[in-house]
mmCIF file of C-alpha atoms in Angstrom:
data_model
loop_
_atom_site.group_PDB
_atom_site.id
_atom_site.type_symbol
_atom_site.label_atom_id
_atom_site.label_comp_id
_atom_site.label_asym_id
_atom_site.label_seq_id
_atom_site.Cartn_x
_atom_site.Cartn_y
_atom_site.Cartn_z
ATOM 1 C CA MET O 1 0.000 0.000 0.000
ATOM 2 C CA LYS O 2 1.309 3.421 -0.908
ATOM 3 C CA GLU O 3 2.071 5.873 1.842
ATOM 4 C CA SER O 4 0.574 9.329 1.534
ATOM 5 C CA ARG O 5 2.646 12.515 1.617
ATOM 6 C CA VAL O 6 0.898 13.613 4.790
ATOM 7 C CA SER O 7 1.871 10.487 6.685
ATOM 8 C CA LYS O 8 5.459 10.716 5.386
ATOM 9 C CA TYR O 9 5.672 14.342 6.507
ATOM 10 C CA LYS O 10 4.248 13.450 9.912
ATOM 11 C CA LYS O 11 6.834 10.699 10.349
ATOM 12 C CA TYR O 12 9.546 13.151 9.308
ATOM 13 C CA ARG O 13 8.376 15.757 11.855
ATOM 14 C CA ASP O 14 8.189 13.132 14.576
ATOM 15 C CA SER O 15 11.694 11.891 13.811
ATOM 16 C CA ILE O 16 13.032 15.449 13.968
ATOM 17 C CA SER O 17 11.321 16.157 17.269
ATOM 18 C CA LYS O 18 12.667 12.907 18.740
ATOM 19 C CA GLU O 19 16.162 13.772 17.529
ATOM 20 C CA SER O 20 15.987 17.267 18.977
ATOM 21 C CA LYS O 21 14.952 15.891 22.372
ATOM 22 C CA LYS O 22 18.032 13.692 22.428
ATOM 23 C CA SER O 23 20.563 16.369 21.523
ATOM 24 C CA THR O 24 19.130 19.725 22.619
ATOM 25 C CA SER O 25 15.826 21.205 23.566
ATOM 26 C CA PHE O 26 13.875 22.831 20.777
ATOM 27 C CA PHE O 27 14.411 26.539 20.349
ATOM 28 C CA ALA O 28 14.210 28.732 17.293
ATOM 29 C CA PRO O 29 17.600 29.551 15.767
ATOM 30 C CA SER O 30 17.321 33.145 16.908
ATOM 31 C CA LYS O 31 17.236 31.985 20.542
ATOM 32 C CA GLU O 32 19.806 29.212 20.407
ATOM 33 C CA GLY O 33 22.481 28.340 17.874
ATOM 34 C CA LYS O 34 22.522 24.578 18.534
ATOM 35 C CA VAL O 35 20.079 23.130 16.021
ATOM 36 C CA SER O 36 20.566 19.980 13.953
ATOM 37 C CA THR O 37 20.646 20.234 10.169
ATOM 38 C CA LYS O 38 17.326 18.408 9.877
ATOM 39 C CA MET O 39 15.747 20.776 12.385
ATOM 40 C CA GLU O 40 17.184 23.749 10.513
ATOM 41 C CA LEU O 41 15.623 22.510 7.280
ATOM 42 C CA PHE O 42 12.298 21.963 9.037
ATOM 43 C CA LEU O 43 12.383 25.495 10.478
ATOM 44 C CA LYS O 44 13.161 26.960 7.068
ATOM 45 C CA LEU O 45 10.221 25.103 5.542
ATOM 46 C CA GLU O 46 7.917 26.277 8.332
ATOM 47 C CA ARG O 47 9.094 29.879 7.907
ATOM 48 C CA LYS O 48 8.557 29.674 4.141
ATOM 49 C CA ASN O 49 5.038 28.297 4.607
ATOM 50 C CA LEU O 50 4.239 31.040 7.106
ATOM 51 C CA LEU O 51 5.425 33.752 4.705
ATOM 52 C CA ILE O 52 3.390 32.291 1.851
ATOM 53 C CA ASN O 53 0.282 32.144 4.039
ATOM 54 C CA VAL O 54 0.716 35.742 5.198
ATOM 55 C CA PHE O 55 1.219 36.899 1.609
ATOM 56 C CA VAL O 56 -1.898 35.101 0.341
ATOM 57 C CA ILE O 57 -4.071 36.387 3.195
ATOM 58 C CA SER O 58 -2.855 39.961 2.721
ATOM 59 C CA LEU O 59 -3.482 39.708 -1.022
ATOM 60 C CA ILE O 60 -7.042 38.498 -0.413
ATOM 61 C CA LEU O 61 -7.650 41.312 2.083
ATOM 62 C CA LEU O 62 -6.284 43.859 -0.384
ATOM 63 C CA ILE O 63 -8.629 42.627 -3.123
ATOM 64 C CA VAL O 64 -11.643 42.726 -0.788
ATOM 65 C CA ILE O 65 -10.786 46.255 0.370
ATOM 66 C CA LEU O 66 -10.377 47.439 -3.216
ATOM 67 C CA LEU O 67 -13.717 45.903 -4.199
ATOM 68 C CA VAL O 68 -15.435 47.618 -1.266
ATOM 69 C CA VAL O 69 -13.864 51.012 -2.049
ATOM 70 C CA PHE O 70 -14.705 50.865 -5.755
ATOM 71 C CA GLY O 71 -18.183 49.548 -4.938
ATOM 72 C CA LEU O 72 -18.822 52.532 -2.671
ATOM 73 C CA LYS O 73 -17.573 54.967 -5.354
ATOM 74 C CA LEU O 74 -19.891 53.468 -7.973
ATOM 75 C CA PHE O 75 -22.976 53.758 -5.787
#
C-alpha cells in the first residue's frame, strides 16, 4: 500500500522532534544556535510556509478592500 505525503511528513516531523529531544531542547535559531541540520531545514520550511500564508491572506484582504472602495464609489 502506498504511503501518503501527509503520513510521510508526519513521520519526518516526529523523527526530527525525537532527535531534537536527544541532543538539545527545541528553540528557534534566533534563541539558540545549537540546532541539527534536519531541524534547521524543518524550520526553514515552516518559515517559508508562514510567509506564503501571510502573503496570500494579505493579497485576499487587499482585493476585498479594493472591491469595497470601488463599490462605494460606484454607488
